[in-house]
Amino acid sequence: MKKFNKRCTVFQNIFFTFRGRMLITLCFLSISPLLIILYFALTGSETMLYMTRKQIETSILNDITHLHQENLDKQAARINEQLNSLEKQLQLVQIAASFLFTAPYRPYNDFDDYILKLTKEEEGYYWEPVDEDVSNAGATARTTLTPEVRERLAISKSLEPIFQQIVQQNDQVAAIYYIGPQSYWRIYPKMNVKQEIEHGYLLPDEDLTTKNFFLLAAQSSTNQPVWTGRYVDLTHRQEMFSLSTPIYDRQGRFVGVIGMDITISQALEHLLNVTFHEPSAYALLIGKDGKVIAYQPKAKRDLPFLALHLHEVAQTNKAVSLSIRGQDRIVLRSAIPTTGWSLVSIIPKKEIVDPIKQITSDKLADYKTSFSFQFIVLLCSVGVILLVSSFFIWNHFTNPIKQLTDGLSSVSAGDFQPKIPISSLREFQMLHSSFNDMAQKLDKLIRSYEQLHRELEQKVEERTFQLAKVNESLRQTNDKLQQLEQTRREMFENIAHDLKTPITLILGYIDAILDGIVDRAKSHEYLGRMKKHLHAINHLVKGIYELSCIENQKGIFQFEWVDANCFFVHMQDIYKHWGHLSFRIPEHLPAIYIDVKYMERALYNLIDNAEKYSEAGSPIEVAVEYTDAHLMITVRDYGWGISKEDLPHIFNRFYRVDKARNSDIPGNGLGLAIVKEIVQAHGGTIEVKSQRGKGTSFTLFLPIQPNEGDIS
């Protein structure tokens, strides 16, 4: 009995040792997977956050670069507008100067009593000392003061009001001047020539005609204003660039150059006033040859390094990354069409990226801390649940052994009839059943999730398609608005251009008559010229009004059924005195539904065009044909023809094939536009065929039996 009790005691000790090890094993098996999951979750989330940060930084860098490019394009457009405005103002001065320097001359302004008083200095140069805010004149020591030179210097005094107005209205203009072919000049604001020479800026015998601002204008074949590059001026104003244009009198003789100066400091203040959020960023203005014209002060240290790359930058429209003095820079360029120059901005990449890195690092660090804390709390909660579950599992599976040890204890205590329940291990069967239930529920849950995911993807695709349609609609609307704005701008520019020249000439004639420059015997001739220009303005205004009414369909058309043969015979009678104009009209033409007045106007415009763009007396043919559906009217000439480049644009408003709006061929570019609108209002179409040197033919297709929607 003692031996049995001893064995029972040994068995109990073994049991309790096994039970303790089993509990430790279950706890270890429960905790170790959680620790592994925690480690991989933290390292994986750190990698994911780092990649996310890189993607965000790259995306924001691209967006900021795009915003910088948009801002640069706006600045370039502003500079282009200012430079273009200066060119137009200088062209106005050119027109006035050409008129003034045409002999015979007599002043027609407030300077009738002006007397040119030039002081000759010891060094041999001449200049005009003045005290008021006016212009002054002068000549270098190499100039021979002939009566013609003195007369031109006196005449140039009449340009002073225009000079003053341009300098006062344009802060970027330092000075505007006239330079004659023998190095004589007039400048506003006035120049203290003696002081400039004493300080060593200007030489007494300086040859002004050899300087770039004179040579570029004098040698220009287009008679248009030209821009110089950056150069050191002959005065105390030092570095600058200039805009100059040649002057020719009415006999075509070269009488000098009109120019205006823009100093580099004024360019920086009024043109190159680009600002950046980045402290070290700066802007440059470079010429066609890649050389720097003006630069902001922060660019000075980088200029030697940039010189190697500026020519390459001037040829590209994309952002370029360069390493300058060991620092990566983003280089952006925007073209200035008026001068062919480029506006370039240099932005340190580090100053863009560092704030982004700081922000993203801070945000991602906060996210990482929050994620780690939440994940650790979750793992701790799961760990506690697993430990409690392990304890209950351990207790459940070791309970039958415990009951056995209790029975053994009872036997050891002397109780030989212990009641030990028989375990059937049904827990495993229940475990299997629970697992299957869980698997089924998980499968059902996954299927439901996949279905929801597909529905969500479908909705996202639908919404993406809708957004794409909306974006496309907005883009098309934006394109149409831009086209309308471009058309409006071009229309007003053309109207202003077509009105400017006759109005300027009329005002000049009026001033000439009022100031007594014109003899009484020639007054009638000048009044005739004024009447001609007023008729041109009236013709332009009527054309614009008529085209507007036709386009807006303001009830101007009076359609009626017309005998086509009678209509074309009437047109033939109108032009019966034109020996070089022939009509070919077949018999028994069908009746047509037209507005007689406007159809006559359309044919008149086509015949007038054929006459203007052909040699005098060149034959013009008007041929009429018809089919079952259309009446075809062809106006053909054997004149100069239209180039392939011009054909797509000839029906645009104000478009002139001869390019120059002030050419000898009369017209304002509205004739063919009016013809097209009239034909379309009749439900018809117009076609044109042309070959350079062989002539042009316009064919109108008018419906014989139009639909109701074709007649306005």
XYZ file of C-alpha atoms in Angstrom, residues 326-629:
304
model
C 27.449 71.667 -56.852
C 23.742 72.376 -56.382
C 20.895 70.924 -58.442
C 18.800 73.636 -60.097
C 15.548 73.475 -62.030
C 15.688 75.671 -65.136
C 12.415 76.838 -66.712
C 12.024 78.867 -69.929
C 9.244 80.816 -71.571
C 9.552 82.511 -74.963
C 8.863 86.212 -75.651
C 7.558 86.138 -79.268
C 7.885 89.875 -80.000
C 11.698 89.893 -79.669
C 12.575 86.208 -79.838
C 14.064 86.491 -76.333
C 13.464 84.048 -73.502
C 12.517 84.536 -69.856
C 14.396 81.951 -67.760
C 13.965 81.142 -64.074
C 16.574 79.219 -62.054
C 15.187 77.567 -58.909
C 17.293 75.517 -56.446
C 15.712 72.087 -56.282
C 16.725 71.788 -52.620
C 14.648 74.836 -51.664
C 11.591 73.234 -53.254
C 12.179 69.723 -51.941
C 13.309 70.478 -48.360
C 10.011 72.021 -47.185
C 8.170 69.157 -48.849
C 10.438 66.635 -47.117
C 9.949 68.354 -43.788
C 6.172 68.427 -44.082
C 5.856 64.870 -45.375
C 8.367 63.576 -42.829
C 6.458 65.216 -39.973
C 3.110 63.964 -41.220
C 4.400 60.462 -41.908
C 6.166 60.369 -38.530
C 2.888 61.282 -36.819
C 1.124 58.640 -38.868
C 3.792 56.060 -38.063
C 3.556 56.835 -34.318
C -0.226 56.649 -34.386
C -0.174 53.446 -36.457
C 2.419 51.804 -34.189
C 0.523 52.725 -31.041
C -2.767 51.412 -32.422
C -1.104 48.227 -33.694
C 0.623 47.584 -30.353
C -2.648 48.145 -28.470
C -4.347 45.730 -30.835
C -1.606 43.107 -30.376
C -1.720 43.485 -26.593
C -5.468 43.035 -26.610
C -5.168 39.991 -28.844
C -2.319 38.674 -26.646
C -4.402 38.941 -23.492
C -7.289 37.203 -25.201
C -4.950 34.434 -26.435
C -3.432 33.963 -22.961
C -6.847 33.674 -21.361
C -7.957 31.303 -24.101
C -4.791 29.228 -23.690
C -5.429 28.976 -20.004
C -8.993 27.775 -20.525
C -7.879 25.311 -23.246
C -5.087 24.057 -21.029
C -7.492 23.666 -18.139
C -10.085 21.897 -20.321
C -7.695 19.313 -21.805
C -5.867 18.654 -18.556
C -9.058 18.329 -16.489
C -9.523 14.566 -17.239
C -5.961 13.972 -16.049
C -6.698 16.080 -13.004
C -9.776 13.973 -12.333
C -7.563 10.899 -12.623
C -5.052 12.355 -10.186
C -7.912 13.249 -7.885
C -9.109 9.629 -8.095
C -5.570 8.499 -7.428
C -5.468 10.817 -4.465
C -8.722 9.345 -3.259
C -7.276 5.859 -3.619
C -4.134 7.081 -1.847
C -6.385 8.387 0.886
C -8.112 5.055 1.104
C -11.131 5.650 -1.143
C -11.151 2.794 -3.737
C -14.348 3.689 -5.411
C -13.628 7.007 -6.936
C -16.151 8.271 -9.442
C -14.144 9.367 -12.532
C -16.197 10.611 -15.472
C -15.342 8.955 -18.784
C -14.165 11.495 -21.373
C -15.306 10.922 -24.949
C -13.116 13.843 -26.357
C -16.141 15.371 -28.063
C -14.399 18.767 -27.798
C -12.361 17.875 -30.883
C -15.502 17.054 -32.819
C -17.010 20.349 -31.721
C -13.774 22.062 -32.713
C -14.080 20.576 -36.189
C -17.686 21.662 -36.441
C -16.837 25.160 -35.192
C -13.983 25.412 -37.666
C -16.246 24.398 -40.575
C -18.832 26.919 -39.473
C -16.132 29.529 -39.215
C -14.797 28.589 -42.694
C -18.267 28.835 -44.183
C -18.819 32.194 -42.561
C -15.415 33.422 -43.738
C -16.139 32.191 -47.266
C -19.494 33.938 -47.233
C -17.867 37.097 -45.880
C -15.106 37.045 -48.553
C -17.635 36.510 -51.339
C -19.694 39.394 -50.043
C -16.551 41.564 -49.857
C -15.576 40.671 -53.447
C -19.062 41.534 -54.691
C -18.920 44.879 -52.887
C -15.435 45.468 -54.322
C -16.656 44.808 -57.884
C -19.630 47.106 -57.403
C -17.330 49.787 -55.995
C -14.925 49.429 -58.946
C -17.847 49.690 -61.358
C -19.081 52.846 -59.646
C -15.553 54.280 -59.684
C -15.254 53.512 -63.425
C -18.638 55.111 -64.080
C -17.704 58.176 -62.059
C -14.286 58.343 -63.760
C -15.957 58.169 -67.176
C -18.385 60.922 -66.152
C -15.527 63.070 -64.850
C -13.593 62.462 -68.074
C -16.619 63.616 -70.094
C -16.997 66.679 -67.894
C -13.267 67.440 -68.197
C -13.415 67.047 -71.978
C -16.452 69.324 -72.114
C -14.656 71.904 -69.975
C -11.551 71.624 -72.153
C -13.589 72.126 -75.327
C -15.399 75.072 -73.755
C -12.072 76.538 -72.684
C -10.648 76.051 -76.197
C -13.689 77.775 -77.696
C -13.366 80.655 -75.234
C -9.680 80.998 -76.050
C -10.460 80.955 -79.792
C -13.197 83.570 -79.293
C -10.818 85.716 -77.223
C -8.089 85.374 -79.887
C -10.586 86.263 -82.633
C -11.832 89.259 -80.639
C -8.272 90.457 -79.968
C -7.264 90.080 -83.627
C -10.458 91.830 -84.777
C -9.872 94.859 -82.523
C -6.199 95.004 -83.486
C -7.135 94.983 -87.189
C -9.883 97.600 -86.704
C -7.473 99.807 -84.746
C -4.810 99.350 -87.421
C -7.228 100.119 -90.288
C -8.506 103.236 -88.492
C -5.133 104.461 -87.243
C -3.464 105.285 -90.588
C -6.331 107.310 -92.229
C -7.106 109.124 -88.966
C -3.419 109.994 -88.481
C -3.197 111.262 -92.071
C -6.447 113.251 -91.769
C -5.232 114.880 -88.544
C -1.925 115.644 -90.250
C -3.723 117.267 -93.200
C -5.958 119.270 -90.858
C -2.954 120.476 -88.830
C -1.114 121.323 -92.045
C -4.076 123.376 -93.293
C -4.662 125.076 -89.919
C -0.968 125.915 -89.506
C -0.758 127.318 -92.996
C 1.740 124.760 -94.281
C -0.483 123.993 -97.270
C -0.996 126.688 -99.897
C -4.537 127.807 -100.473
C -4.270 126.503 -104.018
C -3.614 122.989 -102.684
C -6.261 123.089 -99.953
C -8.801 121.524 -102.286
C -6.387 118.663 -103.030
C -5.805 118.034 -99.307
C -9.534 118.173 -98.630
C -9.975 115.592 -101.373
C -7.407 113.345 -99.682
C -9.185 113.798 -96.358
C -12.507 112.914 -98.015
C -10.920 109.788 -99.512
C -9.646 108.625 -96.110
C -12.995 109.428 -94.449
C -14.721 107.350 -97.149
C -12.298 104.506 -96.317
C -13.195 104.758 -92.615
C -16.910 104.934 -93.473
C -16.521 101.896 -95.762
C -14.795 99.959 -92.957
C -17.485 100.856 -90.380
C -20.279 99.937 -92.822
C -18.566 96.651 -93.609
C -18.211 95.779 -89.909
C -21.847 96.707 -89.220
C -23.099 94.798 -92.236
C -21.062 91.687 -91.333
C -22.368 91.880 -87.743
C -25.989 92.131 -88.929
C -25.535 89.217 -91.338
C -23.953 87.022 -88.667
C -26.670 87.875 -86.104
C -29.463 87.351 -88.675
C -31.258 90.541 -87.540
C -34.063 90.246 -90.096
C -32.062 91.991 -92.791
C -32.757 89.435 -95.528
C -35.825 89.865 -97.753
C -36.072 86.571 -99.638
C -38.196 86.277 -102.757
C -38.506 84.041 -105.785
C -36.481 85.601 -108.609
C -36.128 84.776 -112.310
C -32.455 83.841 -112.490
C -32.076 84.921 -116.147
C -33.434 88.397 -115.390
C -31.211 88.694 -112.325
C -27.975 87.866 -114.192
C -28.930 89.985 -117.243
C -29.390 92.880 -114.822
C -25.926 92.194 -113.361
C -24.508 92.089 -116.913
C -26.059 95.516 -117.656
C -24.413 96.968 -114.532
C -20.961 95.986 -115.826
C -21.618 96.582 -119.540
C -18.941 99.291 -119.647
C -16.276 96.857 -118.440
C -14.795 95.562 -121.654
C -12.703 92.917 -119.906
C -15.663 91.418 -117.944
C -17.738 88.734 -119.674
C -20.899 86.883 -118.570
C -21.886 83.362 -119.679
C -25.588 82.879 -118.875
C -27.463 79.818 -120.212
C -31.124 80.063 -121.175
C -34.061 78.804 -119.103
C -32.391 79.047 -115.711
C -34.648 77.908 -112.831
C -36.128 80.438 -110.421
C -34.123 80.971 -107.229
C -35.181 82.072 -103.742
C -32.757 84.884 -102.790
C -32.378 88.367 -101.331
C -31.594 90.312 -104.516
C -29.723 93.163 -102.814
C -27.385 90.923 -100.804
C -26.796 88.494 -103.672
C -25.780 91.467 -105.836
C -23.488 92.556 -103.004
C -21.844 89.112 -102.883
C -21.198 89.079 -106.653
C -19.952 92.684 -106.537
C -17.428 91.764 -103.819
C -16.130 88.803 -105.850
C -15.818 90.858 -109.071
C -14.176 93.708 -107.148
C -11.656 91.269 -105.645
C -10.893 89.828 -109.090
C -10.303 93.359 -110.406
C -8.029 94.403 -107.485
C -5.796 91.323 -107.613
C -5.289 91.242 -111.378
C -3.326 93.322 -113.822
C -5.244 96.248 -115.314
C -7.436 95.033 -118.187
C -6.982 91.345 -117.311
C -10.097 89.334 -118.330
C -12.735 88.401 -115.728
C -15.378 85.759 -116.390
C -18.756 85.186 -114.700
C -20.247 81.786 -115.580
C -23.662 80.444 -114.481
C -24.543 76.736 -114.494
C -27.170 74.618 -112.787
C -28.029 71.070 -111.835
C -31.168 69.537 -110.367
C -30.188 70.688 -106.898
